[in-house]
Amino acid sequence: MATTMDQRYDTQRLWQLDRDHVVHPYTNFDRFARDGSTIYVAGKNHFVYDSEGREYLDGIAGLWCVNIGHGRDEIADCMADQARRLAYYNTFEDATSAPAALLAGKLSALSPGSLRHVFYGTGGSMANDTAIKIIHYYNNLLGRPRKKLIISRNLAYHGSTYMAHALTGIRPGHVGFDLPENLVHYVSAPYDFRRPAHIEGENFCDYLIDELHHKIVELGPENVACFIAEPILGAGGVIVPPEGYHTRSFELCRANDILYISDEVVTAFGRLGEMVASESVFGIQPDLLVMAKGISSGYVPLGATMISDEIYAVISQPKVENPYFSHGFTYSGHALACAVGLKNIEIMEREDLCGNVRRLGSYFKTSLGLLAESPIVGEVRGSHYMLCIEYVADKAAKTPFDDAVAIGKRVGAHCKRRGLIVRPIGSFNVLSPPLTYDREAIDRSVAILAESIEATVADLAREGIWH
Ligand SMILES: Cc1ncc(COP(=O)(O)O)c(C=O)c1O
């Protein structure tokens, strides 16, 4: 048995129980059956510890979410206090809790435009499902039952419930699953590194906007309900769109009476140096805005769909046939979760964590950018505390590695052995650390990545996979 922080863990027993009984999300069962999982048992600031007492820099904030860092006593005290007072009460129609009301006021104040109405859930997928259900309901109430289609983008990640999986444009992940047919249509991701060869960089934005325009014409604006977009595509490879892309796609939606959903599950709550990025970074006021992850820094499951005055005015009209807004969850507006959300925002504001991200963001990107000198790094991209390294087998031709090489996983495994957790996704490694990451943590992460990439190159050469 090993000791980590103040408790002892029987690693072997936990490993076995987990392997035998836990069905893990997004898992390759072959690898899992062989290796099982690391058991993380403690965390402090931007460090986490496993059951054997090993320390890691948490380069991914759990999963893009522990924005204020791990092990905050203030959050633990807030949870204990709210649990003693009232952990839970339903929020169906005639009931609410103080934290649900207070957090709704705060989120409304932080959100752009007229996004002053909050529907609570427990995560990002649920919040996206809610957005789509509300838009469909809204169009039904307006007497346009055919206006239901959704335009999403290749490589978008919007979650894993039935609807959110369909919104997600990472196509290999659709294989083997049934999705609602012909409801969601996809346009290209604004992926400059892999833009079509015949398109010049300065024309790429025009190309994307033309494509979106053609898609709207092809489907018929009278049939298209909404467009959904992450300000920066996250799990699809931290893809930053060209300048003007969001404002132009937003205007195109407006011109065609198509609602715009901004999925800020990753970008809100500081990752780009702003509490909400849609307007302050990208200049748009979406009709619906989806939040999760950093809203509670992952201390409790919480998600929110922000809804505009205009949409709320329609869905809240008195109705004859079904007077109820028939949508909701037991844990919508969960008192303890909302109390944590409020405390989390209070900490972020008091410690000016957005300021930290703004101050260190370009240093982080420039330092990580030095890794582009490696012969297997095709591009280092991203913004602020949302960064990514894309690996290539041939730098000049930008040829990707074969999937079987699992290049992201290989580099990730070297990083882990050296005490840094990065997220491997296909040919990428993503970095999305807690917003408390300081210069020292940045320098150490970059140094570990540099060593790990070098070690991977040596492995590939030894195995005859790369020369
Ligand atoms: C942009 C985006 N939207 C939605 C989701 C889904 O959120 P959840 O996993 O909380 O359901 C994620 C999760 O990573 C995400 O990155």
CSV table of C-alpha atoms and ligand atoms in Angstrom, one decimal:
chain,number,residue,atom,x,y,z
A,1,MET,CA,0.0,0.0,0.0
A,2,ALA,CA,1.2,3.5,-0.8
A,3,THR,CA,0.6,6.7,1.1
A,4,THR,CA,-0.6,9.8,-0.7
A,5,MET,CA,-1.3,13.0,1.2
A,6,ASP,CA,-3.0,11.8,4.4
A,7,GLN,CA,-4.5,8.5,3.3
A,8,ARG,CA,-3.4,5.0,2.3
A,9,TYR,CA,-4.7,3.3,-0.8
A,10,ASP,CA,-4.7,-0.3,-1.8
A,11,THR,CA,-3.8,0.4,-5.4
A,12,GLN,CA,-4.0,-3.2,-6.7
A,13,ARG,CA,-7.5,-3.7,-5.2
A,14,LEU,CA,-8.8,-0.4,-6.6
A,15,TRP,CA,-7.3,-1.1,-10.0
A,16,GLN,CA,-9.0,-4.5,-10.1
A,17,LEU,CA,-12.4,-3.3,-9.0
A,18,ASP,CA,-12.3,-0.5,-11.5
A,19,ARG,CA,-11.2,-2.7,-14.3
A,20,ASP,CA,-13.8,-5.3,-13.6
A,21,HIS,CA,-16.8,-3.0,-13.0
A,22,VAL,CA,-16.4,0.6,-14.3
A,23,VAL,CA,-17.4,1.3,-17.9
A,24,HIS,CA,-15.2,4.2,-18.7
A,25,PRO,CA,-16.2,7.0,-21.2
A,26,TYR,CA,-14.4,7.2,-24.6
A,27,THR,CA,-12.3,4.1,-23.9
A,28,ASN,CA,-10.5,1.7,-26.1
A,29,PHE,CA,-11.5,-1.6,-24.4
A,30,ASP,CA,-8.4,-3.5,-25.6
A,31,ARG,CA,-6.0,-1.1,-24.0
A,32,PHE,CA,-8.2,-0.8,-20.9
A,33,ALA,CA,-8.4,-4.6,-20.4
A,34,ARG,CA,-4.6,-4.7,-20.5
A,35,ASP,CA,-3.6,-1.6,-18.6
A,36,GLY,CA,-6.6,-0.5,-16.6
A,37,SER,CA,-6.5,3.0,-15.2
A,38,THR,CA,-4.4,5.2,-13.0
A,39,ILE,CA,-6.2,6.0,-9.8
A,40,TYR,CA,-6.0,9.7,-8.9
A,41,VAL,CA,-6.6,10.3,-5.2
A,42,ALA,CA,-5.7,13.9,-4.4
A,43,GLY,CA,-5.0,17.3,-5.9
A,44,LYS,CA,-3.7,20.7,-4.9
A,45,ASN,CA,-3.7,23.7,-7.1
A,46,HIS,CA,-2.4,22.5,-10.5
A,47,PHE,CA,-1.0,19.2,-9.2
A,48,VAL,CA,-2.7,15.8,-8.8
A,49,TYR,CA,-1.4,12.7,-7.0
A,50,ASP,CA,-2.1,9.1,-7.8
A,51,SER,CA,-2.6,6.2,-5.4
A,52,GLU,CA,1.1,5.4,-5.4
A,53,GLY,CA,2.0,8.9,-4.3
A,54,ARG,CA,3.3,10.1,-7.7
A,55,GLU,CA,2.9,13.8,-8.4
A,56,TYR,CA,1.7,15.2,-11.7
A,57,LEU,CA,1.3,18.7,-13.2
A,58,ASP,CA,-2.3,18.7,-14.3
A,59,GLY,CA,-1.9,20.1,-17.8
A,60,ILE,CA,-5.5,19.5,-18.6
A,61,ALA,CA,-7.4,20.7,-15.5
A,62,GLY,CA,-9.1,17.3,-15.1
A,63,LEU,CA,-10.8,17.6,-18.5
A,64,TRP,CA,-10.7,21.3,-19.4
A,65,CYS,CA,-12.6,22.1,-16.2
A,66,VAL,CA,-10.8,22.5,-12.9
A,67,ASN,CA,-10.2,26.2,-13.7
A,68,ILE,CA,-9.6,27.4,-10.1
A,69,GLY,CA,-7.3,24.4,-9.4
A,70,HIS,CA,-7.7,21.4,-7.1
A,71,GLY,CA,-8.2,21.1,-3.4
A,72,ARG,CA,-9.7,24.4,-2.6
A,73,ASP,CA,-10.7,24.5,1.1
A,74,GLU,CA,-13.1,27.4,0.4
A,75,ILE,CA,-15.1,25.2,-2.0
A,76,ALA,CA,-15.1,22.3,0.5
A,77,ASP,CA,-16.4,24.7,3.2
A,78,CYS,CA,-19.0,26.0,0.9
A,79,MET,CA,-20.2,22.5,0.0
A,80,ALA,CA,-20.3,21.5,3.7
A,81,ASP,CA,-22.2,24.6,4.6
A,82,GLN,CA,-24.8,24.2,1.8
A,83,ALA,CA,-25.1,20.5,2.5
A,84,ARG,CA,-26.0,21.2,6.1
A,85,ARG,CA,-28.4,24.0,5.2
A,86,LEU,CA,-30.1,22.4,2.2
A,87,ALA,CA,-28.2,20.3,-0.3
A,88,TYR,CA,-31.2,19.9,-2.6
A,89,TYR,CA,-34.7,21.0,-3.3
A,90,ASN,CA,-36.5,20.7,-6.7
A,91,THR,CA,-36.9,23.8,-8.8
A,92,PHE,CA,-40.1,22.7,-10.6
A,93,GLU,CA,-42.4,25.7,-11.1
A,94,ASP,CA,-43.2,26.8,-7.5
A,95,ALA,CA,-39.9,26.0,-5.8
A,96,THR,CA,-36.4,27.2,-5.9
A,97,SER,CA,-33.3,27.6,-3.8
A,98,ALA,CA,-31.3,30.7,-2.8
A,99,PRO,CA,-28.1,29.6,-4.7
A,100,ALA,CA,-30.1,28.8,-7.9
A,101,ALA,CA,-31.5,32.3,-7.9
A,102,LEU,CA,-28.3,34.1,-7.0
A,103,LEU,CA,-26.2,32.2,-9.6
A,104,ALA,CA,-28.8,32.9,-12.3
A,105,GLY,CA,-28.4,36.6,-11.5
A,106,LYS,CA,-24.7,36.3,-11.7
A,107,LEU,CA,-24.6,34.3,-15.0
A,108,SER,CA,-27.1,36.8,-16.5
A,109,ALA,CA,-24.8,39.7,-15.6
A,110,LEU,CA,-21.8,37.9,-17.1
A,111,SER,CA,-23.5,36.9,-20.3
A,112,PRO,CA,-23.6,39.2,-23.4
A,113,GLY,CA,-26.7,40.8,-24.9
A,114,SER,CA,-30.1,39.8,-23.6
A,115,LEU,CA,-29.0,36.3,-22.4
A,116,ARG,CA,-30.7,36.8,-19.1
A,117,HIS,CA,-32.5,33.5,-18.6
A,118,VAL,CA,-30.8,30.3,-17.3
A,119,PHE,CA,-31.9,26.7,-17.6
A,120,TYR,CA,-29.8,24.5,-15.4
A,121,GLY,CA,-28.5,21.0,-16.0
A,122,THR,CA,-25.6,18.9,-14.9
A,123,GLY,CA,-23.2,19.2,-17.8
A,124,GLY,CA,-22.4,20.3,-21.3
A,125,SER,CA,-24.2,17.6,-23.3
A,126,MET,CA,-27.4,18.1,-21.4
A,127,ALA,CA,-27.1,21.9,-21.8
A,128,ASN,CA,-26.7,21.5,-25.6
A,129,ASP,CA,-29.7,19.1,-25.7
A,130,THR,CA,-31.7,21.7,-23.8
A,131,ALA,CA,-30.7,24.4,-26.3
A,132,ILE,CA,-31.9,22.3,-29.3
A,133,LYS,CA,-35.2,21.3,-27.5
A,134,ILE,CA,-35.9,24.9,-26.7
A,135,ILE,CA,-35.2,26.1,-30.2
A,136,HIS,CA,-37.5,23.4,-31.7
A,137,TYR,CA,-40.2,24.3,-29.1
A,138,TYR,CA,-39.8,28.0,-29.9
A,139,ASN,CA,-40.3,27.3,-33.7
A,140,ASN,CA,-43.3,25.2,-33.0
A,141,LEU,CA,-44.8,27.9,-30.9
A,142,LEU,CA,-44.1,30.4,-33.7
A,143,GLY,CA,-46.1,28.1,-36.1
A,144,ARG,CA,-43.1,27.0,-38.2
A,145,PRO,CA,-42.8,23.3,-37.4
A,146,ARG,CA,-40.6,22.6,-40.4
A,147,LYS,CA,-37.8,25.0,-39.2
A,148,LYS,CA,-35.9,22.3,-37.3
A,149,LEU,CA,-32.6,21.5,-39.0
A,150,ILE,CA,-29.3,22.2,-37.3
A,151,ILE,CA,-26.0,23.1,-38.9
A,152,SER,CA,-22.9,22.0,-37.0
A,153,ARG,CA,-19.3,21.6,-38.1
A,154,ASN,CA,-16.9,18.8,-38.8
A,155,LEU,CA,-14.7,18.2,-35.8
A,156,ALA,CA,-17.1,20.0,-33.4
A,157,TYR,CA,-17.5,18.4,-30.0
A,158,HIS,CA,-20.8,19.1,-28.3
A,159,GLY,CA,-21.2,16.1,-26.0
A,160,SER,CA,-22.4,12.5,-25.8
A,161,THR,CA,-26.1,12.3,-25.1
A,162,TYR,CA,-28.2,11.2,-28.1
A,163,MET,CA,-28.7,14.7,-29.5
A,164,ALA,CA,-25.3,16.1,-28.4
A,165,HIS,CA,-23.5,13.2,-30.1
A,166,ALA,CA,-25.3,14.1,-33.3
A,167,LEU,CA,-24.3,17.7,-33.0
A,168,THR,CA,-20.7,16.5,-32.6
A,169,GLY,CA,-18.9,16.5,-35.9
A,170,ILE,CA,-16.0,14.1,-35.0
A,171,ARG,CA,-17.3,11.5,-37.5
A,172,PRO,CA,-15.2,8.5,-36.5
A,173,GLY,CA,-17.0,8.7,-33.2
A,174,HIS,CA,-20.4,8.2,-34.9
A,175,VAL,CA,-19.5,4.8,-36.2
A,176,GLY,CA,-21.6,2.0,-34.6
A,177,PHE,CA,-24.0,4.5,-32.9
A,178,ASP,CA,-27.5,5.4,-34.2
A,179,LEU,CA,-28.1,9.1,-34.4
A,180,PRO,CA,-31.2,11.1,-35.3
A,181,GLU,CA,-31.4,11.0,-39.1
A,182,ASN,CA,-31.1,14.1,-41.4
A,183,LEU,CA,-31.5,16.5,-38.5
A,184,VAL,CA,-27.9,17.7,-38.2
A,185,HIS,CA,-25.9,18.8,-41.2
A,186,TYR,CA,-22.2,19.6,-41.1
A,187,VAL,CA,-19.9,22.3,-42.7
A,188,SER,CA,-16.1,22.4,-42.6
A,189,ALA,CA,-14.2,23.3,-39.5
A,190,PRO,CA,-12.2,26.5,-39.8
A,191,TYR,CA,-9.0,24.4,-39.7
A,192,ASP,CA,-6.4,26.5,-41.4
A,193,PHE,CA,-3.6,24.0,-41.0
A,194,ARG,CA,-5.6,21.5,-43.1
A,195,ARG,CA,-7.5,23.9,-45.4
A,196,PRO,CA,-8.0,22.7,-49.0
A,197,ALA,CA,-4.7,23.0,-51.0
A,198,HIS,CA,-6.3,25.3,-53.6
A,199,ILE,CA,-7.4,27.9,-51.0
A,200,GLU,CA,-5.0,30.6,-50.0
A,201,GLY,CA,-4.8,31.5,-46.3
A,202,GLU,CA,-6.3,35.0,-46.8
A,203,ASN,CA,-9.3,33.5,-48.7
A,204,PHE,CA,-10.0,30.8,-46.2
A,205,CYS,CA,-12.6,32.7,-44.3
A,206,ASP,CA,-14.5,33.7,-47.5
A,207,TYR,CA,-14.4,30.0,-48.4
A,208,LEU,CA,-15.9,28.9,-45.1
A,209,ILE,CA,-18.6,31.6,-45.1
A,210,ASP,CA,-19.5,30.7,-48.7
A,211,GLU,CA,-19.8,27.0,-47.7
A,212,LEU,CA,-22.1,27.9,-44.8
A,213,HIS,CA,-24.2,30.1,-47.2
A,214,HIS,CA,-24.5,27.3,-49.7
A,215,LYS,CA,-25.5,24.8,-47.0
A,216,ILE,CA,-28.3,27.2,-45.8
A,217,VAL,CA,-29.5,27.6,-49.4
A,218,GLU,CA,-29.3,23.9,-50.0
A,219,LEU,CA,-31.4,23.0,-46.9
A,220,GLY,CA,-33.6,26.1,-47.3
A,221,PRO,CA,-33.5,28.8,-44.7
A,222,GLU,CA,-37.1,28.0,-43.9
A,223,ASN,CA,-36.0,24.6,-42.7
A,224,VAL,CA,-32.9,25.6,-40.7
A,225,ALA,CA,-33.5,26.3,-37.1
A,226,CYS,CA,-30.0,27.0,-35.8
A,227,PHE,CA,-26.2,26.9,-36.2
A,228,ILE,CA,-24.1,25.7,-33.3
A,229,ALA,CA,-20.4,26.5,-32.8
A,230,GLU,CA,-17.7,26.4,-30.2
A,231,PRO,CA,-15.7,29.7,-30.3
A,232,ILE,CA,-12.5,27.6,-30.6
A,233,LEU,CA,-13.1,24.0,-31.4
A,234,GLY,CA,-11.8,22.1,-28.4
A,235,ALA,CA,-11.7,18.3,-28.6
A,236,GLY,CA,-11.6,18.5,-32.4
A,237,GLY,CA,-8.0,19.9,-32.1
A,238,VAL,CA,-8.1,23.4,-30.5
A,239,ILE,CA,-8.9,25.0,-33.9
A,240,VAL,CA,-8.9,28.8,-33.8
A,241,PRO,CA,-11.0,30.3,-36.6
A,242,PRO,CA,-9.7,33.0,-39.0
A,243,GLU,CA,-10.3,36.6,-38.0
A,244,GLY,CA,-13.9,37.6,-38.7
A,245,TYR,CA,-15.3,34.0,-39.1
A,246,HIS,CA,-17.6,34.2,-36.1
A,247,THR,CA,-19.0,37.6,-36.8
A,248,ARG,CA,-19.6,36.7,-40.5
A,249,SER,CA,-21.3,33.4,-39.7
A,250,PHE,CA,-23.4,35.1,-37.1
A,251,GLU,CA,-24.5,37.8,-39.6
A,252,LEU,CA,-25.3,35.1,-42.1
A,253,CYS,CA,-27.5,33.3,-39.5
A,254,ARG,CA,-29.2,36.6,-38.6
A,255,ALA,CA,-29.9,37.4,-42.3
A,256,ASN,CA,-31.6,34.0,-42.7
A,257,ASP,CA,-33.5,34.0,-39.4
A,258,ILE,CA,-31.4,31.2,-38.0
A,259,LEU,CA,-30.6,31.1,-34.3
A,260,TYR,CA,-27.0,31.0,-33.2
A,261,ILE,CA,-25.9,28.7,-30.3
A,262,SER,CA,-22.4,29.4,-28.9
A,263,ASP,CA,-21.1,26.4,-27.1
A,264,GLU,CA,-18.8,27.9,-24.4
A,265,VAL,CA,-18.5,24.7,-22.3
A,266,VAL,CA,-14.7,25.0,-22.6
A,267,THR,CA,-14.1,28.7,-23.4
A,268,ALA,CA,-16.2,30.3,-20.7
A,269,PHE,CA,-14.9,31.0,-17.2
A,270,GLY,CA,-11.4,32.2,-18.0
A,271,ARG,CA,-9.7,29.8,-20.4
A,272,LEU,CA,-9.4,32.7,-22.9
A,273,GLY,CA,-8.9,35.3,-20.3
A,274,GLU,CA,-12.6,36.4,-20.2
A,275,MET,CA,-15.5,35.0,-18.2
A,276,VAL,CA,-17.5,34.6,-21.4
A,277,ALA,CA,-15.7,34.8,-24.7
A,278,SER,CA,-18.5,35.1,-27.4
A,279,GLU,CA,-18.7,38.8,-27.3
A,280,SER,CA,-15.6,40.0,-25.6
A,281,VAL,CA,-13.2,37.9,-27.7
A,282,PHE,CA,-15.3,37.1,-30.9
A,283,GLY,CA,-17.7,40.0,-31.1
A,284,ILE,CA,-21.0,38.1,-31.2
A,285,GLN,CA,-24.1,38.1,-29.0
A,286,PRO,CA,-25.5,34.6,-29.6
A,287,ASP,CA,-29.2,33.7,-29.0
A,288,LEU,CA,-28.3,30.8,-26.7
A,289,LEU,CA,-25.0,30.2,-24.9
A,290,VAL,CA,-24.0,26.9,-23.3
A,291,MET,CA,-21.9,26.6,-20.2
A,292,ALA,CA,-20.6,23.8,-18.0
A,293,LYS,CA,-17.1,22.6,-16.9
A,294,GLY,CA,-15.5,25.9,-15.5
A,295,ILE,CA,-18.9,27.1,-14.2
A,296,SER,CA,-18.2,25.0,-11.1
A,297,SER,CA,-14.5,24.2,-11.9
A,298,GLY,CA,-15.6,20.5,-12.0
A,299,TYR,CA,-16.1,20.4,-8.2
A,300,VAL,CA,-19.7,19.4,-8.8
A,301,PRO,CA,-21.6,18.5,-12.1
A,302,LEU,CA,-23.3,21.7,-13.3
A,303,GLY,CA,-24.3,23.1,-16.7
A,304,ALA,CA,-26.4,26.0,-17.9
A,305,THR,CA,-28.1,27.0,-21.1
A,306,MET,CA,-28.4,30.8,-21.3
A,307,ILE,CA,-31.5,32.0,-23.2
A,308,SER,CA,-32.2,35.4,-24.8
A,309,ASP,CA,-35.1,37.7,-23.8
A,310,GLU,CA,-36.5,37.2,-27.3
A,311,ILE,CA,-36.7,33.4,-27.0
A,312,TYR,CA,-37.8,33.5,-23.4
A,313,ALA,CA,-40.7,35.9,-24.4
A,314,VAL,CA,-42.0,33.2,-26.8
A,315,ILE,CA,-41.5,30.1,-24.7
A,316,SER,CA,-43.0,31.7,-21.6
A,317,GLN,CA,-46.3,32.9,-23.4
A,318,PRO,CA,-49.4,31.4,-21.8
A,319,LYS,CA,-50.5,28.4,-23.8
A,320,VAL,CA,-53.8,26.6,-24.2
A,321,GLU,CA,-52.9,23.1,-25.5
A,322,ASN,CA,-50.0,22.2,-23.2
A,323,PRO,CA,-49.6,25.0,-20.7
A,324,TYR,CA,-46.3,23.5,-19.4
A,325,PHE,CA,-42.8,23.9,-20.5
A,326,SER,CA,-42.3,20.1,-20.4
A,327,HIS,CA,-38.6,19.9,-20.0
A,328,GLY,CA,-36.5,19.6,-16.8
A,329,PHE,CA,-34.4,17.4,-14.6
A,330,THR,CA,-34.4,16.5,-11.0
A,331,TYR,CA,-31.1,18.2,-10.6
A,332,SER,CA,-31.9,21.4,-12.5
A,333,GLY,CA,-30.8,24.2,-10.2
A,334,HIS,CA,-29.3,21.9,-7.6
A,335,ALA,CA,-28.8,24.0,-4.6
A,336,LEU,CA,-25.4,22.6,-3.6
A,337,ALA,CA,-24.1,22.7,-7.2
A,338,CYS,CA,-25.3,26.3,-7.6
A,339,ALA,CA,-23.7,27.4,-4.3
A,340,VAL,CA,-20.4,25.9,-5.6
A,341,GLY,CA,-20.8,27.7,-8.9
A,342,LEU,CA,-21.3,31.0,-7.1
A,343,LYS,CA,-18.2,30.4,-4.9
A,344,ASN,CA,-16.2,29.4,-7.9
A,345,ILE,CA,-17.0,32.6,-9.7
A,346,GLU,CA,-16.3,34.6,-6.5
A,347,ILE,CA,-12.8,33.0,-6.3
A,348,MET,CA,-12.1,33.6,-10.0
A,349,GLU,CA,-13.0,37.3,-9.7
A,350,ARG,CA,-11.2,37.8,-6.3
A,351,GLU,CA,-8.0,36.2,-7.6
A,352,ASP,CA,-8.3,37.8,-11.0
A,353,LEU,CA,-7.6,34.4,-12.7
A,354,CYS,CA,-8.8,35.8,-16.0
A,355,GLY,CA,-6.0,38.4,-15.6
A,356,ASN,CA,-3.5,35.7,-15.0
A,357,VAL,CA,-4.5,34.0,-18.2
A,358,ARG,CA,-4.3,37.3,-20.1
A,359,ARG,CA,-0.9,38.1,-18.7
A,360,LEU,CA,0.6,34.7,-19.2
A,361,GLY,CA,-1.3,33.5,-22.3
A,362,SER,CA,1.1,34.7,-24.9
A,363,TYR,CA,4.1,33.6,-22.9
A,364,PHE,CA,2.6,30.1,-22.7
A,365,LYS,CA,1.9,30.0,-26.4
A,366,THR,CA,5.3,31.3,-27.4
A,367,SER,CA,7.1,28.9,-25.1
A,368,LEU,CA,5.1,25.9,-26.4
A,369,GLY,CA,5.6,27.2,-29.9
A,370,LEU,CA,9.3,26.4,-29.6
A,371,LEU,CA,8.3,22.7,-29.9
A,372,ALA,CA,7.4,23.4,-33.5
A,373,GLU,CA,11.1,22.9,-34.3
A,374,SER,CA,10.8,19.2,-33.7
A,375,PRO,CA,10.6,17.2,-36.9
A,376,ILE,CA,7.3,15.5,-35.9
A,377,VAL,CA,5.5,18.7,-34.8
A,378,GLY,CA,3.3,20.1,-37.6
A,379,GLU,CA,1.8,23.0,-35.7
A,380,VAL,CA,1.4,24.4,-32.2
A,381,ARG,CA,-1.8,26.4,-32.0
A,382,GLY,CA,-4.5,27.7,-29.7
A,383,SER,CA,-5.0,30.7,-27.5
A,384,HIS,CA,-4.3,31.5,-23.9
A,385,TYR,CA,-4.9,28.4,-21.7
A,386,MET,CA,-6.3,26.3,-24.6
A,387,LEU,CA,-3.4,25.0,-26.6
A,388,CYS,CA,-2.5,22.0,-28.8
A,389,ILE,CA,0.4,20.4,-30.6
A,390,GLU,CA,-0.4,18.5,-33.8
A,391,TYR,CA,2.1,15.8,-34.8
A,392,VAL,CA,2.9,14.9,-38.4
A,393,ALA,CA,4.9,12.1,-40.0
A,394,ASP,CA,6.1,14.3,-42.8
A,395,LYS,CA,6.5,18.0,-42.0
A,396,ALA,CA,6.6,19.4,-45.5
A,397,ALA,CA,3.6,17.4,-46.8
A,398,LYS,CA,1.8,17.6,-43.4
A,399,THR,CA,1.1,13.9,-43.7
A,400,PRO,CA,-0.5,12.6,-40.5
A,401,PHE,CA,0.8,9.6,-38.6
A,402,ASP,CA,-1.0,6.3,-39.1
A,403,ASP,CA,-3.8,6.0,-36.5
A,404,ALA,CA,-2.1,2.7,-35.3
A,405,VAL,CA,1.0,4.7,-34.3
A,406,ALA,CA,-1.2,6.5,-31.7
A,407,ILE,CA,1.3,9.4,-31.7
A,408,GLY,CA,-0.6,11.6,-29.2
A,409,LYS,CA,-0.8,8.7,-26.7
A,410,ARG,CA,2.9,7.9,-27.2
A,411,VAL,CA,4.0,11.4,-26.3
A,412,GLY,CA,1.4,11.6,-23.6
A,413,ALA,CA,2.8,8.4,-22.0
A,414,HIS,CA,6.3,9.9,-21.9
A,415,CYS,CA,4.9,13.1,-20.4
A,416,LYS,CA,3.1,11.1,-17.7
A,417,ARG,CA,6.3,9.2,-16.7
A,418,ARG,CA,7.9,12.6,-16.3
A,419,GLY,CA,5.1,14.1,-14.2
A,420,LEU,CA,2.9,16.0,-16.7
A,421,ILE,CA,-0.6,15.1,-17.8
A,422,VAL,CA,-1.5,16.2,-21.3
A,423,ARG,CA,-4.5,15.0,-23.3
A,424,PRO,CA,-3.9,12.8,-26.2
A,425,ILE,CA,-6.5,13.0,-28.9
A,426,GLY,CA,-5.5,11.2,-32.2
A,427,SER,CA,-2.5,13.1,-33.6
A,428,PHE,CA,-2.7,15.9,-31.0
A,429,ASN,CA,-1.8,16.7,-27.5
A,430,VAL,CA,-4.0,19.2,-25.8
A,431,LEU,CA,-3.0,21.5,-22.9
A,432,SER,CA,-5.8,23.2,-21.0
A,433,PRO,CA,-4.4,23.6,-17.4
A,434,PRO,CA,-6.0,25.2,-14.4
A,435,LEU,CA,-5.9,29.0,-14.7
A,436,THR,CA,-3.6,29.1,-11.7
A,437,TYR,CA,-0.8,27.8,-13.9
A,438,ASP,CA,2.2,30.1,-13.4
A,439,ARG,CA,5.5,30.7,-15.2
A,440,GLU,CA,7.1,27.8,-13.4
A,441,ALA,CA,4.4,25.4,-14.3
A,442,ILE,CA,4.5,26.6,-17.9
A,443,ASP,CA,8.2,26.2,-18.1
A,444,ARG,CA,8.2,22.8,-16.6
A,445,SER,CA,5.4,21.6,-18.9
A,446,VAL,CA,7.2,22.8,-22.0
A,447,ALA,CA,10.4,21.2,-20.8
A,448,ILE,CA,8.7,17.9,-20.2
A,449,LEU,CA,7.0,18.0,-23.5
A,450,ALA,CA,10.2,18.8,-25.3
A,451,GLU,CA,11.9,15.7,-23.7
A,452,SER,CA,8.9,13.6,-24.3
A,453,ILE,CA,8.7,14.4,-28.0
A,454,GLU,CA,12.4,13.7,-28.3
A,455,ALA,CA,12.0,10.4,-26.6
A,456,THR,CA,9.1,9.5,-28.9
A,457,VAL,CA,11.1,10.3,-32.0
A,458,ALA,CA,13.8,8.0,-30.7
A,459,ASP,CA,11.2,5.2,-30.0
A,460,LEU,CA,9.7,5.6,-33.5
A,461,ALA,CA,13.2,5.4,-35.1
A,462,ARG,CA,14.1,2.4,-33.1
A,463,GLU,CA,10.8,0.7,-34.1
A,464,GLY,CA,11.4,1.5,-37.7
A,465,ILE,CA,8.2,3.6,-37.9
A,466,TRP,CA,9.9,6.9,-38.6
A,467,HIS,CA,13.3,8.1,-39.7
B,1,LIG,C1,-17.4,22.3,-26.3
B,1,LIG,C2,-18.0,21.2,-25.5
B,1,LIG,N1,-19.4,21.1,-25.4
B,1,LIG,C3,-20.0,20.1,-24.8
B,1,LIG,C4,-19.3,19.2,-24.1
B,1,LIG,C5,-20.0,18.1,-23.3
B,1,LIG,O1,-19.9,18.3,-22.0
B,1,LIG,P1,-20.2,17.2,-20.9
B,1,LIG,O2,-19.1,16.2,-21.1
B,1,LIG,O3,-20.2,17.9,-19.6
B,1,LIG,O4,-21.5,16.6,-21.2
B,1,LIG,C6,-17.9,19.2,-24.0
B,1,LIG,C7,-17.1,18.3,-23.3
B,1,LIG,O5,-15.9,18.2,-23.4
B,1,LIG,C8,-17.2,20.2,-24.8
B,1,LIG,O6,-15.9,20.3,-24.9
